[in-house]
Short mmCIF file of C-alpha atoms in Angstrom, two decimals:
data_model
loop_
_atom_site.label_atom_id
_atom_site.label_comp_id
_atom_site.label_asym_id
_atom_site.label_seq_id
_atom_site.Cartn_x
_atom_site.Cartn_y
_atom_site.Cartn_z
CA UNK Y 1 -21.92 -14.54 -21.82
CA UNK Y 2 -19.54 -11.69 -20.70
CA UNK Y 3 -19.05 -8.95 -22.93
CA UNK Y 4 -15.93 -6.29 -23.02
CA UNK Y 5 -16.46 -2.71 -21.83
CA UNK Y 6 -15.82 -1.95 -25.50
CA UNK Y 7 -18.31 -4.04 -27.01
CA UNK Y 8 -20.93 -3.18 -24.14
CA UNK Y 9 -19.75 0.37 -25.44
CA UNK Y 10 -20.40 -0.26 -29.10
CA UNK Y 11 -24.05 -1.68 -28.41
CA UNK Y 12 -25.05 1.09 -26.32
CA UNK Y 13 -23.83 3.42 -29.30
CA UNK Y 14 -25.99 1.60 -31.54
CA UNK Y 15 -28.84 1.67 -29.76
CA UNK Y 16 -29.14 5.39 -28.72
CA UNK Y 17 -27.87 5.89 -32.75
CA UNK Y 18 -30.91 3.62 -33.70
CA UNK Y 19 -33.21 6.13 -31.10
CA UNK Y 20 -31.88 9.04 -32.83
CA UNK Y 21 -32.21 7.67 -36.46
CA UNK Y 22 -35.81 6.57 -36.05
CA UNK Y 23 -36.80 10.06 -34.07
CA UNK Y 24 -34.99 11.80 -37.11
CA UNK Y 25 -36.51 9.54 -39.35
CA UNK Y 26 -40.47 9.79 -38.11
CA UNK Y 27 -39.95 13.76 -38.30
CA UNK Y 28 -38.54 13.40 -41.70
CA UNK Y 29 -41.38 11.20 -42.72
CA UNK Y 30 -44.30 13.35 -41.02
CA UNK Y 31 -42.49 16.62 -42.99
CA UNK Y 32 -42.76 14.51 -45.82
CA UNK Y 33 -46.69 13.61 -45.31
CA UNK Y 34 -47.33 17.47 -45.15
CA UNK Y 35 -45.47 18.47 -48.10
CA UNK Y 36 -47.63 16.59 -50.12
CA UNK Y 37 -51.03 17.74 -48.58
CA UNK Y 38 -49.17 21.22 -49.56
CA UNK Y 39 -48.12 19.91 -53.18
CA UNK Y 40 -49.86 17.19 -54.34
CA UNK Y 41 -48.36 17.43 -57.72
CA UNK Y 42 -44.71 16.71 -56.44
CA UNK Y 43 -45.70 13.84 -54.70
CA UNK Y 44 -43.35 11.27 -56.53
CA UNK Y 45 -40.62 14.12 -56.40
CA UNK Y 46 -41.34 14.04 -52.30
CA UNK Y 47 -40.90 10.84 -52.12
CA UNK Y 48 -37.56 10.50 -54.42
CA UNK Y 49 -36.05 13.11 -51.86
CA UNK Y 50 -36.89 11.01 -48.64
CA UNK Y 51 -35.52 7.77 -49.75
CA UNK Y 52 -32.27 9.51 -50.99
CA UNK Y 53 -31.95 11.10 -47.67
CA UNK Y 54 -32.88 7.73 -45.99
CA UNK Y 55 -30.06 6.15 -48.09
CA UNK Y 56 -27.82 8.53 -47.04
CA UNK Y 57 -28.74 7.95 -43.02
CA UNK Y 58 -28.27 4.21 -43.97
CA UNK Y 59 -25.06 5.00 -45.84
CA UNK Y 60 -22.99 6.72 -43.05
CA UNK Y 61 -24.11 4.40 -40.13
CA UNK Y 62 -21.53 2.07 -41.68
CA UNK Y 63 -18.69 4.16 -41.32
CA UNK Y 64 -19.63 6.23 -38.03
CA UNK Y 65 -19.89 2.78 -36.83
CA UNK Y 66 -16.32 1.70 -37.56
CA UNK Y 67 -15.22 4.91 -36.72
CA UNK Y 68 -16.86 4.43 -33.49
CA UNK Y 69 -15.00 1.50 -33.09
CA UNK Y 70 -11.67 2.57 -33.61
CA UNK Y 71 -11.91 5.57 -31.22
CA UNK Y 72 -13.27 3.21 -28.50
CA UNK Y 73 -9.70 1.10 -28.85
CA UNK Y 74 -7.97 4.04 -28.39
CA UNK Y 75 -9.84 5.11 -25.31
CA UNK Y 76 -9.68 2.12 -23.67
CA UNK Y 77 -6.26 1.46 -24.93
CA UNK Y 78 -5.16 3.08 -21.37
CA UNK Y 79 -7.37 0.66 -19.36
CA UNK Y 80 -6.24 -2.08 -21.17
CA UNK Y 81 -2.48 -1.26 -20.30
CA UNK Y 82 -3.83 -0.60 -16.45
CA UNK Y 83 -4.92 -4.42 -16.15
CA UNK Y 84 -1.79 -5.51 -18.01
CA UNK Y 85 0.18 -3.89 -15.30
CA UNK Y 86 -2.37 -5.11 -12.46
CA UNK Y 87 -1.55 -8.36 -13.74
CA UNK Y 88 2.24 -8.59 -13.89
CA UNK Y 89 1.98 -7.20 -10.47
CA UNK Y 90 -0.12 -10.03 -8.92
CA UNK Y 91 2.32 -12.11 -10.72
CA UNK Y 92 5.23 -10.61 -8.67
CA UNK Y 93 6.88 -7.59 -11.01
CA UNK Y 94 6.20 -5.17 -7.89
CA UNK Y 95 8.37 -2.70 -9.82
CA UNK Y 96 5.90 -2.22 -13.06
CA UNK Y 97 3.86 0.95 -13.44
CA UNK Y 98 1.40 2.07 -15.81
CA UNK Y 99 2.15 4.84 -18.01
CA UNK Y 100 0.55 7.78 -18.01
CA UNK Y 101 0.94 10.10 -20.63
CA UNK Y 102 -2.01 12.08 -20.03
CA UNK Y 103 -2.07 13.19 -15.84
CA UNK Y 104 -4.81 15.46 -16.14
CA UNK Y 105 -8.11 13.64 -17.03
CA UNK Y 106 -9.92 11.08 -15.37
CA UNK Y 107 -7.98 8.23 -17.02
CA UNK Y 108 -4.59 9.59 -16.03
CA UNK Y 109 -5.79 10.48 -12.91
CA UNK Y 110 -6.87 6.76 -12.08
CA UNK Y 111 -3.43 5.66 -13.30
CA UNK Y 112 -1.79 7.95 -11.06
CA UNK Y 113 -3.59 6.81 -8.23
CA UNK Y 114 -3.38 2.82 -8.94
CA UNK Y 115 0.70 3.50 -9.16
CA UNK Y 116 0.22 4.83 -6.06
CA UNK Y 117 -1.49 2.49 -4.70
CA UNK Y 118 1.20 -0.25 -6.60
CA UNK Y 119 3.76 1.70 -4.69
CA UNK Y 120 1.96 1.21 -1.39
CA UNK Y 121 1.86 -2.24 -1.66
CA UNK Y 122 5.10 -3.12 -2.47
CA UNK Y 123 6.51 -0.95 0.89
CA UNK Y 124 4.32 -3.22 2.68
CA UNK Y 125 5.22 -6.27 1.04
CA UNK Y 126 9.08 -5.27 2.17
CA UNK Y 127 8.06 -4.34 5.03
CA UNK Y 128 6.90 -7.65 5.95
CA UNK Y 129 9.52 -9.33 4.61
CA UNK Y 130 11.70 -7.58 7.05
CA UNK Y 131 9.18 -8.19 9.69
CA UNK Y 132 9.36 -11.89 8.94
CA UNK Y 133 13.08 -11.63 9.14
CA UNK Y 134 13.12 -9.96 12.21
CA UNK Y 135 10.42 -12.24 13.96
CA UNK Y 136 12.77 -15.27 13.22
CA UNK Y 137 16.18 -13.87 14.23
CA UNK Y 138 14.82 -12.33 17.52
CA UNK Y 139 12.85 -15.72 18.54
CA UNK Y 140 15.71 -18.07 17.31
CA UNK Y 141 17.65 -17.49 20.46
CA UNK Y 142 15.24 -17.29 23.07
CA UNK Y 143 13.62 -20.29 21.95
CA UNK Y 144 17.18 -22.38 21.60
CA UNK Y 145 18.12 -21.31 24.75
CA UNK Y 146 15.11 -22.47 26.56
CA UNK Y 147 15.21 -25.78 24.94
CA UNK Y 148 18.61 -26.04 25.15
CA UNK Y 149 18.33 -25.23 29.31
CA UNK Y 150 15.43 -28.24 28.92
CA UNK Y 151 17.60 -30.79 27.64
CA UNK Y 152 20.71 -30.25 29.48
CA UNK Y 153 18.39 -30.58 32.94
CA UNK Y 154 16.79 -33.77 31.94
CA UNK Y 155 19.99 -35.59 30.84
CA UNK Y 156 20.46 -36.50 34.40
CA UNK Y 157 19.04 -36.08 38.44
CA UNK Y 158 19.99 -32.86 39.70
CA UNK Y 159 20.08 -30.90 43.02
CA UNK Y 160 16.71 -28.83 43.64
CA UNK Y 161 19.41 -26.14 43.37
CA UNK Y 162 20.29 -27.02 39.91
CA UNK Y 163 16.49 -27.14 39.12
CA UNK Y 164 16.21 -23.64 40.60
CA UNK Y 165 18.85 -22.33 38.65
CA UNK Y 166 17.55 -23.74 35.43
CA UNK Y 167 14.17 -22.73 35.76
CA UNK Y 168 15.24 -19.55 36.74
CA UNK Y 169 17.10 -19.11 33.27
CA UNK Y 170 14.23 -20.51 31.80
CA UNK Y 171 11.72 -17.71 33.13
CA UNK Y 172 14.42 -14.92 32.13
CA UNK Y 173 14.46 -16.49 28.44
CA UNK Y 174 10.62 -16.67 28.97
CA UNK Y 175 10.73 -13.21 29.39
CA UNK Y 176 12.86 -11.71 26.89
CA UNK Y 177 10.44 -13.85 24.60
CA UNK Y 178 7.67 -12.37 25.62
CA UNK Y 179 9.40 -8.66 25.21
CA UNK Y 180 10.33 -9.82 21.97
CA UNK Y 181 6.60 -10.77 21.08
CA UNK Y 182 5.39 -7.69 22.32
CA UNK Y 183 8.12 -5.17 20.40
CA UNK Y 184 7.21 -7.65 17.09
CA UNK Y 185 3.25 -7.15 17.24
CA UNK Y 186 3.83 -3.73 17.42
CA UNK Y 187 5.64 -3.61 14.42
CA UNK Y 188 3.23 -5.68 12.70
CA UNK Y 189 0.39 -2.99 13.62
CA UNK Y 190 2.45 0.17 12.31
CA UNK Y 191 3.62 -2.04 9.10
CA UNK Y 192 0.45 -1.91 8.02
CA UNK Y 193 -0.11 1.96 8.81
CA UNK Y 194 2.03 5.05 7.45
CA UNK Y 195 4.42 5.67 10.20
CA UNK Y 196 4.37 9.48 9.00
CA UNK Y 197 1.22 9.64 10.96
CA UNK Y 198 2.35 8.39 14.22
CA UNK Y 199 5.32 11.34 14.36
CA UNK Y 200 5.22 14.10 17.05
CA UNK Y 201 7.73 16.22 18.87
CA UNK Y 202 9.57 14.06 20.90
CA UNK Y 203 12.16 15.59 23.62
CA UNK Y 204 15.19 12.51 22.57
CA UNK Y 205 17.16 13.54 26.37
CA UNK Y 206 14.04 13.15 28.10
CA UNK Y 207 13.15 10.00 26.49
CA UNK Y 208 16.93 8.42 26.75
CA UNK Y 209 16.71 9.59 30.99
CA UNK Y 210 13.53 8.21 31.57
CA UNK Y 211 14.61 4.91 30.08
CA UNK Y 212 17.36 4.84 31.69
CA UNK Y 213 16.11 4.80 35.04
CA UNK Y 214 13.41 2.58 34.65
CA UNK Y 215 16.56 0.17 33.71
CA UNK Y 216 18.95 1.37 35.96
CA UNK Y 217 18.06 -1.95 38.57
CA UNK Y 218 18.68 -4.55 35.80
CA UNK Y 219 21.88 -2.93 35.71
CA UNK Y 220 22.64 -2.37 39.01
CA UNK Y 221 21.81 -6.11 39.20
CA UNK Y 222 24.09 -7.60 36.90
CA UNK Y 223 26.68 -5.03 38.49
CA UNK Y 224 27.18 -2.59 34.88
CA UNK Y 225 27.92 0.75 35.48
CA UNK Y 226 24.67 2.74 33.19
CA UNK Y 227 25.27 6.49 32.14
CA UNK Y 228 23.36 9.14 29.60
CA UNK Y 229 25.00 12.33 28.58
CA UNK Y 230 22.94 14.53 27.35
CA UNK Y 231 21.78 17.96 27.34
CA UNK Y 232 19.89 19.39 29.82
CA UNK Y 233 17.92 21.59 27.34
CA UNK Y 234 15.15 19.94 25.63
CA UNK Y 235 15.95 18.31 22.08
CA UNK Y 236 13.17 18.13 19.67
CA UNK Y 237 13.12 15.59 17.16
CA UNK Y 238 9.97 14.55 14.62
CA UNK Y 239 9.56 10.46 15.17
CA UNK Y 240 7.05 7.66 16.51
CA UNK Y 241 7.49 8.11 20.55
CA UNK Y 242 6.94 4.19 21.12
CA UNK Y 243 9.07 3.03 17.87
CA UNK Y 244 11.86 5.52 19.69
CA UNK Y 245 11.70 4.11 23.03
CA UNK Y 246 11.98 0.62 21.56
CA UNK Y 247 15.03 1.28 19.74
CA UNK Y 248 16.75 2.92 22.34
CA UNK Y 249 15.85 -0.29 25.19
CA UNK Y 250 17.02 -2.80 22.70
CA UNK Y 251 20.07 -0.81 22.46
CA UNK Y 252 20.20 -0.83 26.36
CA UNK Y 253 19.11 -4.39 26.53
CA UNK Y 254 22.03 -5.76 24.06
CA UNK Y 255 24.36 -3.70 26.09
CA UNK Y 256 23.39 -4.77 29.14
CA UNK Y 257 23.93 -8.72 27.88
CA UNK Y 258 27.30 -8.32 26.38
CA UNK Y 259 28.58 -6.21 29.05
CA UNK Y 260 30.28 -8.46 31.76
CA UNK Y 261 30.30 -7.40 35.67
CA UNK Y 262 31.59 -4.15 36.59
CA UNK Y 263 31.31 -2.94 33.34
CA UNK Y 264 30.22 0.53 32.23
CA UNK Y 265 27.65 1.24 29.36
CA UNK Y 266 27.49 5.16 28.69
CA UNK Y 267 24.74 6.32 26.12
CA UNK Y 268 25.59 9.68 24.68
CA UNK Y 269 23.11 12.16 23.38
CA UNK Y 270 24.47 15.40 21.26
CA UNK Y 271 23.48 17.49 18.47
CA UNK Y 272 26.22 17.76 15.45
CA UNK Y 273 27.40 20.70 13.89
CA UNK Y 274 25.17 19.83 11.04
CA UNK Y 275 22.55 19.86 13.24
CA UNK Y 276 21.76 16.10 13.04
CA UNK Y 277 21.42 14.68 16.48
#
């Protein structure tokens, strides 16, 4: 049988009161025992005085205990509202809190730190919806286009040419995929992490340059024109280095795909007047 914290509470109460009443009670009745070795003519008098003030032990146990019991409602009147709330959150209101009307002892302190901890799991919960979002609208296209490549060549003999040039689009949607895969499981990792403790000084020109060049053939290949202005000075900016670089290639990357032949793609780098960059 599983008994509330309250009633566990109340039977604890009970039993260190019964400890107390029958320590308080033995001294009473040993003081009583002496008085009448010291006055053996008052020995019915003695007696009269330790059953009144035995009556009067057994008459306030009654009310301490109900008052007992209504102060133990009232302090666990905040736990009670803390697993209501727990509750309507695992049922899916994400936005409910628990109130805390008292922040400074150990109750409010708890409730502050479950809300907390409430608000911490529903930024992950978006998060990976978003992530789940994400995952499907970057794989959609890869995935149709390989199949779609798949079909088309098996519809009918071809050249080995024609193989050639469908496998080769094939392996390039292969490898966006895979990109795509990798940029995805590192947003799953740093979902589940504060990204506040991934930020650092990051030099943004340095960054965008570096990139750059390390794309600058894919470009040259496909015959766009690349170019980054920026400042030659460095430009400090507090972010997550990897989360940075990835934004700026899949700008690159989209830019490079909608871009046709001799083309120009120009990334610009500058700091406002505001001093936003």
């Amino acid at each position: 049988m599983k008994l509330s914290l309250r009633v566990k509470f109340m039977l604890w109460l009970l039993a260190l009161t019964g400890v107390i009443y029958l320590l308080l009670g033995s001294g009473l009745y040993v003081f009583n025992l002496h008085e009448r070795r010291e006055h053996p003519d008052e020995v019915a008098e003695e007696t009269e005085e330790l059953l009144i003030i035995y009556g009067i032990m057994a008459g306030a146990l009654v009310p301490a205990v109900f008052v007992a019991w209504r102060v133990s409602d009232h302090l666990l009147r905040p736990l009670r509202s803390m697993l209501k709330t727990a509750r309507e959150i695992r049922q899916g209101g994400l936005d409910q809190r628990i109130e805390t009307p008292l922040a400074t002892d150990e109750l409010g302190q708890l409730a502050l730190t479950l809300n907390e901890a409430f608000e911490n799991y529903r930024r992950l919960l978006e998060r990976t919806d978003r992530f789940s979002l994400d995952a499907a609208h970057q794989l959609r296209n890869p995935l149709a286009s390989i199949r779609a490549s798949g079909e088309i060549c098996l519809q009918k003999p071809r050249s080995p040419a024609e193989y050639q040039d469908v496998i080769a689009g094939i392996v390039e949607d292969s490898r966006r995929l895979s990109h795509t895969v990798d940029q995805l499981l590192l947003l799953a990792r740093l979902a589940r992490e504060d990204l506040s403790l991934h930020f650092e000084a990051v030099d943004l020109p340095a960054l965008a340059r570096e990139l750059v060049e390390n794309l600058r053939p894919a470009f040259e290949a496909a015959q766009v024109h690349l170019n980054v202005l920026a400042p030659e000075s460095p430009l400090l900016i507090r972010g997550a280095p990897r989360l940075l670089e990835q934004a700026i290639a899949n700008l690159l990357d989209n830019a490079l795909r909608f871009t046709p032949a001799n083309g120009k793609v120009q990334m610009e780098i500058q700091k406002t007047k505001a001093g936003r960059v």
